[in-house]
């Protein structure tokens, strides 16, 4: 083998190495985490700052990488053909094609891209200085490709950019949690903040039947008893009927008035705010902050009282349940020894769906509403139904309200059972 052949082999090795570099760089910049890279750049990492700067002009960056990759691959193919023809004669071109295809696929494409995918930010920072030089050298070619891209844009109109959707944001949070960037509590808090603006007051209100209130004619002893029994710091005050709530009294104001011998509730009763069920809770929060209020009465379409919402109810949608030393902690989902669950019917229906990983469709906000919709009447103790892959039994009823249900997951049907059920249905029809 003469010196010319040795030089060509060395050049081929260099070109395959460059092909590997361009392939890994393309993958690294395509899959890197911009937030992570920006964090490193803000911490003073110059290579991270350089990589981030180039990533912001991704079209030009990609053109440079593709131009460089094609140049080295075509050059390698040409030199390989000359070398193998020189060594093997007529069989040279065929052998060159086979060998270089395998070599470039393994060492110039698959291997470097797989490695770059594992640590995209690290490889992007490693490749940034050389890539910056290539961006400068290949600027004339990039200019020509920019003009070509503008021509294509005129022919193929780009659809309007819709920005990042809520679903995409939640997916990003899930990915950050999976990769260890966020813990479970942090990701749940961010998800709650994202979904916060879509929730309406009717989804979080305390229903009318659960409102603890006093009449405006009640004496001080009766009000003191209600404060003591309920543990609430504020009580709505109604005139004759709970549909006519006229104010709200604070426990602190009540005890101060009682100490000074005042017995007229109206003298220390505060004004009350009203809203409708379809008000967004984000808007309701701003209203309560502006009015320096803690409670709002929700009215229905007929002007009657539908329920009430407090500042605590709204904040809990962001940070989860808030318990103080006077609250009775109620476990709404109690797992039983047999794998079933005892579920309080005041629980949110979405929590039930999340627990059993099902996608149901129901207009109700609570488990109670879902049960009534499934049964089609006022539930009675012992009622049983199956829905959404669940076997549900009503275990506790208080007058006309269902209080508790027992839920078990139904076993999955076999193909034979599904076929028998389908045949039976066809025979019935």
mmCIF file with all atom_site columns, C-alpha atoms in Angstrom, residues 162-291:
data_model
loop_
_atom_site.group_PDB
_atom_site.id
_atom_site.type_symbol
_atom_site.label_atom_id
_atom_site.label_alt_id
_atom_site.label_comp_id
_atom_site.label_asym_id
_atom_site.label_entity_id
_atom_site.label_seq_id
_atom_site.pdbx_PDB_ins_code
_atom_site.Cartn_x
_atom_site.Cartn_y
_atom_site.Cartn_z
_atom_site.occupancy
_atom_site.B_iso_or_equiv
_atom_site.pdbx_formal_charge
_atom_site.auth_seq_id
_atom_site.auth_comp_id
_atom_site.auth_asym_id
_atom_site.auth_atom_id
_atom_site.pdbx_PDB_model_num
ATOM 1   C CA . UNK A 1 162 ? -51.259 28.823 18.086 1.00 0.00 ? 162 UNK A CA 1
ATOM 2   C CA . UNK A 1 163 ? -48.651 29.039 20.847 1.00 0.00 ? 163 UNK A CA 1
ATOM 3   C CA . UNK A 1 164 ? -48.361 26.581 23.700 1.00 0.00 ? 164 UNK A CA 1
ATOM 4   C CA . UNK A 1 165 ? -51.632 25.003 24.801 1.00 0.00 ? 165 UNK A CA 1
ATOM 5   C CA . UNK A 1 166 ? -52.574 23.958 28.330 1.00 0.00 ? 166 UNK A CA 1
ATOM 6   C CA . UNK A 1 167 ? -52.234 20.300 27.345 1.00 0.00 ? 167 UNK A CA 1
ATOM 7   C CA . UNK A 1 168 ? -48.680 20.940 26.109 1.00 0.00 ? 168 UNK A CA 1
ATOM 8   C CA . UNK A 1 169 ? -47.794 22.771 29.318 1.00 0.00 ? 169 UNK A CA 1
ATOM 9   C CA . UNK A 1 170 ? -49.108 19.892 31.432 1.00 0.00 ? 170 UNK A CA 1
ATOM 10  C CA . UNK A 1 171 ? -47.140 17.445 29.276 1.00 0.00 ? 171 UNK A CA 1
ATOM 11  C CA . UNK A 1 172 ? -44.009 19.528 29.899 1.00 0.00 ? 172 UNK A CA 1
ATOM 12  C CA . UNK A 1 173 ? -44.674 19.396 33.650 1.00 0.00 ? 173 UNK A CA 1
ATOM 13  C CA . UNK A 1 174 ? -45.157 15.608 33.483 1.00 0.00 ? 174 UNK A CA 1
ATOM 14  C CA . UNK A 1 175 ? -41.877 15.269 31.593 1.00 0.00 ? 175 UNK A CA 1
ATOM 15  C CA . UNK A 1 176 ? -40.056 17.457 34.116 1.00 0.00 ? 176 UNK A CA 1
ATOM 16  C CA . UNK A 1 177 ? -41.429 15.299 36.942 1.00 0.00 ? 177 UNK A CA 1
ATOM 17  C CA . UNK A 1 178 ? -40.373 12.075 35.181 1.00 0.00 ? 178 UNK A CA 1
ATOM 18  C CA . UNK A 1 179 ? -36.872 13.437 34.596 1.00 0.00 ? 179 UNK A CA 1
ATOM 19  C CA . UNK A 1 180 ? -36.509 14.461 38.242 1.00 0.00 ? 180 UNK A CA 1
ATOM 20  C CA . UNK A 1 181 ? -36.603 18.224 37.689 1.00 0.00 ? 181 UNK A CA 1
ATOM 21  C CA . UNK A 1 182 ? -39.787 18.546 39.793 1.00 0.00 ? 182 UNK A CA 1
ATOM 22  C CA . UNK A 1 183 ? -41.042 16.507 42.715 1.00 0.00 ? 183 UNK A CA 1
ATOM 23  C CA . UNK A 1 184 ? -44.661 15.331 42.921 1.00 0.00 ? 184 UNK A CA 1
ATOM 24  C CA . UNK A 1 185 ? -45.806 18.209 45.134 1.00 0.00 ? 185 UNK A CA 1
ATOM 25  C CA . UNK A 1 186 ? -44.249 20.844 42.849 1.00 0.00 ? 186 UNK A CA 1
ATOM 26  C CA . UNK A 1 187 ? -45.745 19.312 39.697 1.00 0.00 ? 187 UNK A CA 1
ATOM 27  C CA . UNK A 1 188 ? -49.211 19.084 41.295 1.00 0.00 ? 188 UNK A CA 1
ATOM 28  C CA . UNK A 1 189 ? -48.972 22.748 42.300 1.00 0.00 ? 189 UNK A CA 1
ATOM 29  C CA . UNK A 1 190 ? -48.036 23.787 38.750 1.00 0.00 ? 190 UNK A CA 1
ATOM 30  C CA . UNK A 1 191 ? -50.845 21.668 37.247 1.00 0.00 ? 191 UNK A CA 1
ATOM 31  C CA . UNK A 1 192 ? -53.327 23.275 39.640 1.00 0.00 ? 192 UNK A CA 1
ATOM 32  C CA . UNK A 1 193 ? -52.111 26.735 38.628 1.00 0.00 ? 193 UNK A CA 1
ATOM 33  C CA . UNK A 1 194 ? -52.463 25.879 34.917 1.00 0.00 ? 194 UNK A CA 1
ATOM 34  C CA . UNK A 1 195 ? -56.006 24.527 35.348 1.00 0.00 ? 195 UNK A CA 1
ATOM 35  C CA . UNK A 1 196 ? -56.980 27.218 37.870 1.00 0.00 ? 196 UNK A CA 1
ATOM 36  C CA . UNK A 1 197 ? -58.303 29.689 35.297 1.00 0.00 ? 197 UNK A CA 1
ATOM 37  C CA . UNK A 1 198 ? -60.729 27.168 33.781 1.00 0.00 ? 198 UNK A CA 1
ATOM 38  C CA . UNK A 1 199 ? -62.562 26.254 36.979 1.00 0.00 ? 199 UNK A CA 1
ATOM 39  C CA . UNK A 1 200 ? -65.896 27.825 37.852 1.00 0.00 ? 200 UNK A CA 1
ATOM 40  C CA . UNK A 1 201 ? -67.361 28.698 41.234 1.00 0.00 ? 201 UNK A CA 1
ATOM 41  C CA . UNK A 1 202 ? -70.034 26.003 41.034 1.00 0.00 ? 202 UNK A CA 1
ATOM 42  C CA . UNK A 1 203 ? -67.298 23.338 40.989 1.00 0.00 ? 203 UNK A CA 1
ATOM 43  C CA . UNK A 1 204 ? -65.995 24.235 44.454 1.00 0.00 ? 204 UNK A CA 1
ATOM 44  C CA . UNK A 1 205 ? -68.988 25.728 46.301 1.00 0.00 ? 205 UNK A CA 1
ATOM 45  C CA . UNK A 1 206 ? -70.414 24.437 49.555 1.00 0.00 ? 206 UNK A CA 1
ATOM 46  C CA . UNK A 1 207 ? -73.971 23.420 48.562 1.00 0.00 ? 207 UNK A CA 1
ATOM 47  C CA . UNK A 1 208 ? -77.032 25.071 50.064 1.00 0.00 ? 208 UNK A CA 1
ATOM 48  C CA . UNK A 1 209 ? -77.910 22.020 52.211 1.00 0.00 ? 209 UNK A CA 1
ATOM 49  C CA . UNK A 1 210 ? -74.508 22.193 53.936 1.00 0.00 ? 210 UNK A CA 1
ATOM 50  C CA . UNK A 1 211 ? -74.577 25.925 54.688 1.00 0.00 ? 211 UNK A CA 1
ATOM 51  C CA . UNK A 1 212 ? -74.493 26.753 58.394 1.00 0.00 ? 212 UNK A CA 1
ATOM 52  C CA . UNK A 1 213 ? -76.225 30.098 58.927 1.00 0.00 ? 213 UNK A CA 1
ATOM 53  C CA . UNK A 1 214 ? -78.229 32.032 61.548 1.00 0.00 ? 214 UNK A CA 1
ATOM 54  C CA . UNK A 1 215 ? -81.390 34.069 61.236 1.00 0.00 ? 215 UNK A CA 1
ATOM 55  C CA . UNK A 1 216 ? -81.217 37.827 61.757 1.00 0.00 ? 216 UNK A CA 1
ATOM 56  C CA . UNK A 1 217 ? -83.643 37.481 64.702 1.00 0.00 ? 217 UNK A CA 1
ATOM 57  C CA . UNK A 1 218 ? -81.425 34.965 66.566 1.00 0.00 ? 218 UNK A CA 1
ATOM 58  C CA . UNK A 1 219 ? -80.278 35.940 70.068 1.00 0.00 ? 219 UNK A CA 1
ATOM 59  C CA . UNK A 1 220 ? -76.638 36.101 71.097 1.00 0.00 ? 220 UNK A CA 1
ATOM 60  C CA . UNK A 1 221 ? -76.714 32.772 72.928 1.00 0.00 ? 221 UNK A CA 1
ATOM 61  C CA . UNK A 1 222 ? -77.990 30.958 69.841 1.00 0.00 ? 222 UNK A CA 1
ATOM 62  C CA . UNK A 1 223 ? -75.313 32.537 67.656 1.00 0.00 ? 223 UNK A CA 1
ATOM 63  C CA . UNK A 1 224 ? -72.643 31.587 70.211 1.00 0.00 ? 224 UNK A CA 1
ATOM 64  C CA . UNK A 1 225 ? -73.910 27.989 70.132 1.00 0.00 ? 225 UNK A CA 1
ATOM 65  C CA . UNK A 1 226 ? -73.734 27.848 66.318 1.00 0.00 ? 226 UNK A CA 1
ATOM 66  C CA . UNK A 1 227 ? -70.191 29.266 66.335 1.00 0.00 ? 227 UNK A CA 1
ATOM 67  C CA . UNK A 1 228 ? -69.131 26.708 68.949 1.00 0.00 ? 228 UNK A CA 1
ATOM 68  C CA . UNK A 1 229 ? -70.745 23.718 67.197 1.00 0.00 ? 229 UNK A CA 1
ATOM 69  C CA . UNK A 1 230 ? -69.654 24.548 63.649 1.00 0.00 ? 230 UNK A CA 1
ATOM 70  C CA . UNK A 1 231 ? -66.122 25.762 64.367 1.00 0.00 ? 231 UNK A CA 1
ATOM 71  C CA . UNK A 1 232 ? -66.490 28.370 61.597 1.00 0.00 ? 232 UNK A CA 1
ATOM 72  C CA . UNK A 1 233 ? -65.080 31.869 61.960 1.00 0.00 ? 233 UNK A CA 1
ATOM 73  C CA . UNK A 1 234 ? -67.819 33.441 59.810 1.00 0.00 ? 234 UNK A CA 1
ATOM 74  C CA . UNK A 1 235 ? -71.555 32.794 59.585 1.00 0.00 ? 235 UNK A CA 1
ATOM 75  C CA . UNK A 1 236 ? -74.023 33.986 56.947 1.00 0.00 ? 236 UNK A CA 1
ATOM 76  C CA . UNK A 1 237 ? -77.120 35.748 58.295 1.00 0.00 ? 237 UNK A CA 1
ATOM 77  C CA . UNK A 1 238 ? -80.489 35.284 56.561 1.00 0.00 ? 238 UNK A CA 1
ATOM 78  C CA . UNK A 1 239 ? -83.860 36.974 56.836 1.00 0.00 ? 239 UNK A CA 1
ATOM 79  C CA . UNK A 1 240 ? -86.730 34.486 57.232 1.00 0.00 ? 240 UNK A CA 1
ATOM 80  C CA . UNK A 1 241 ? -85.333 32.078 54.622 1.00 0.00 ? 241 UNK A CA 1
ATOM 81  C CA . UNK A 1 242 ? -81.819 30.993 53.588 1.00 0.00 ? 242 UNK A CA 1
ATOM 82  C CA . UNK A 1 243 ? -82.618 32.208 50.061 1.00 0.00 ? 243 UNK A CA 1
ATOM 83  C CA . UNK A 1 244 ? -82.449 35.734 51.493 1.00 0.00 ? 244 UNK A CA 1
ATOM 84  C CA . UNK A 1 245 ? -78.958 36.045 52.977 1.00 0.00 ? 245 UNK A CA 1
ATOM 85  C CA . UNK A 1 246 ? -78.484 39.628 54.118 1.00 0.00 ? 246 UNK A CA 1
ATOM 86  C CA . UNK A 1 247 ? -75.046 39.668 55.683 1.00 0.00 ? 247 UNK A CA 1
ATOM 87  C CA . UNK A 1 248 ? -72.221 37.854 57.401 1.00 0.00 ? 248 UNK A CA 1
ATOM 88  C CA . UNK A 1 249 ? -70.883 38.029 60.946 1.00 0.00 ? 249 UNK A CA 1
ATOM 89  C CA . UNK A 1 250 ? -67.304 37.366 62.025 1.00 0.00 ? 250 UNK A CA 1
ATOM 90  C CA . UNK A 1 251 ? -66.654 35.471 65.242 1.00 0.00 ? 251 UNK A CA 1
ATOM 91  C CA . UNK A 1 252 ? -64.235 38.163 66.430 1.00 0.00 ? 252 UNK A CA 1
ATOM 92  C CA . UNK A 1 253 ? -66.828 40.927 65.908 1.00 0.00 ? 253 UNK A CA 1
ATOM 93  C CA . UNK A 1 254 ? -69.486 38.775 67.593 1.00 0.00 ? 254 UNK A CA 1
ATOM 94  C CA . UNK A 1 255 ? -67.458 38.240 70.779 1.00 0.00 ? 255 UNK A CA 1
ATOM 95  C CA . UNK A 1 256 ? -66.474 41.924 70.904 1.00 0.00 ? 256 UNK A CA 1
ATOM 96  C CA . UNK A 1 257 ? -70.139 42.941 70.598 1.00 0.00 ? 257 UNK A CA 1
ATOM 97  C CA . UNK A 1 258 ? -71.202 40.409 73.211 1.00 0.00 ? 258 UNK A CA 1
ATOM 98  C CA . UNK A 1 259 ? -68.529 41.724 75.594 1.00 0.00 ? 259 UNK A CA 1
ATOM 99  C CA . UNK A 1 260 ? -69.917 45.267 75.205 1.00 0.00 ? 260 UNK A CA 1
ATOM 100 C CA . UNK A 1 261 ? -73.490 44.082 75.737 1.00 0.00 ? 261 UNK A CA 1
ATOM 101 C CA . UNK A 1 262 ? -74.637 44.563 72.113 1.00 0.00 ? 262 UNK A CA 1
ATOM 102 C CA . UNK A 1 263 ? -77.395 42.113 71.090 1.00 0.00 ? 263 UNK A CA 1
ATOM 103 C CA . UNK A 1 264 ? -78.509 43.501 67.722 1.00 0.00 ? 264 UNK A CA 1
ATOM 104 C CA . UNK A 1 265 ? -76.838 41.420 64.973 1.00 0.00 ? 265 UNK A CA 1
ATOM 105 C CA . UNK A 1 266 ? -77.265 44.136 62.357 1.00 0.00 ? 266 UNK A CA 1
ATOM 106 C CA . UNK A 1 267 ? -74.999 46.485 64.331 1.00 0.00 ? 267 UNK A CA 1
ATOM 107 C CA . UNK A 1 268 ? -71.906 44.360 63.715 1.00 0.00 ? 268 UNK A CA 1
ATOM 108 C CA . UNK A 1 269 ? -73.009 42.402 60.651 1.00 0.00 ? 269 UNK A CA 1
ATOM 109 C CA . UNK A 1 270 ? -70.855 42.854 57.553 1.00 0.00 ? 270 UNK A CA 1
ATOM 110 C CA . UNK A 1 271 ? -72.030 43.112 53.966 1.00 0.00 ? 271 UNK A CA 1
ATOM 111 C CA . UNK A 1 272 ? -72.111 40.009 51.821 1.00 0.00 ? 272 UNK A CA 1
ATOM 112 C CA . UNK A 1 273 ? -70.990 39.513 48.224 1.00 0.00 ? 273 UNK A CA 1
ATOM 113 C CA . UNK A 1 274 ? -73.000 37.609 45.628 1.00 0.00 ? 274 UNK A CA 1
ATOM 114 C CA . UNK A 1 275 ? -71.954 35.795 42.475 1.00 0.00 ? 275 UNK A CA 1
ATOM 115 C CA . UNK A 1 276 ? -73.183 33.184 40.019 1.00 0.00 ? 276 UNK A CA 1
ATOM 116 C CA . UNK A 1 277 ? -72.041 29.604 39.572 1.00 0.00 ? 277 UNK A CA 1
ATOM 117 C CA . UNK A 1 278 ? -70.373 30.199 36.214 1.00 0.00 ? 278 UNK A CA 1
ATOM 118 C CA . UNK A 1 279 ? -67.945 32.830 37.526 1.00 0.00 ? 279 UNK A CA 1
ATOM 119 C CA . UNK A 1 280 ? -64.319 31.785 37.066 1.00 0.00 ? 280 UNK A CA 1
ATOM 120 C CA . UNK A 1 281 ? -62.611 31.185 40.407 1.00 0.00 ? 281 UNK A CA 1
ATOM 121 C CA . UNK A 1 282 ? -59.580 33.184 39.225 1.00 0.00 ? 282 UNK A CA 1
ATOM 122 C CA . UNK A 1 283 ? -61.858 36.190 38.758 1.00 0.00 ? 283 UNK A CA 1
ATOM 123 C CA . UNK A 1 284 ? -63.603 35.464 42.073 1.00 0.00 ? 284 UNK A CA 1
ATOM 124 C CA . UNK A 1 285 ? -60.241 35.471 43.852 1.00 0.00 ? 285 UNK A CA 1
ATOM 125 C CA . UNK A 1 286 ? -59.459 38.950 42.497 1.00 0.00 ? 286 UNK A CA 1
ATOM 126 C CA . UNK A 1 287 ? -62.894 40.205 43.583 1.00 0.00 ? 287 UNK A CA 1
ATOM 127 C CA . UNK A 1 288 ? -62.445 38.885 47.131 1.00 0.00 ? 288 UNK A CA 1
ATOM 128 C CA . UNK A 1 289 ? -58.992 40.467 47.300 1.00 0.00 ? 289 UNK A CA 1
ATOM 129 C CA . UNK A 1 290 ? -60.296 43.807 46.020 1.00 0.00 ? 290 UNK A CA 1
ATOM 130 C CA . UNK A 1 291 ? -63.292 43.851 48.355 1.00 0.00 ? 291 UNK A CA 1
#
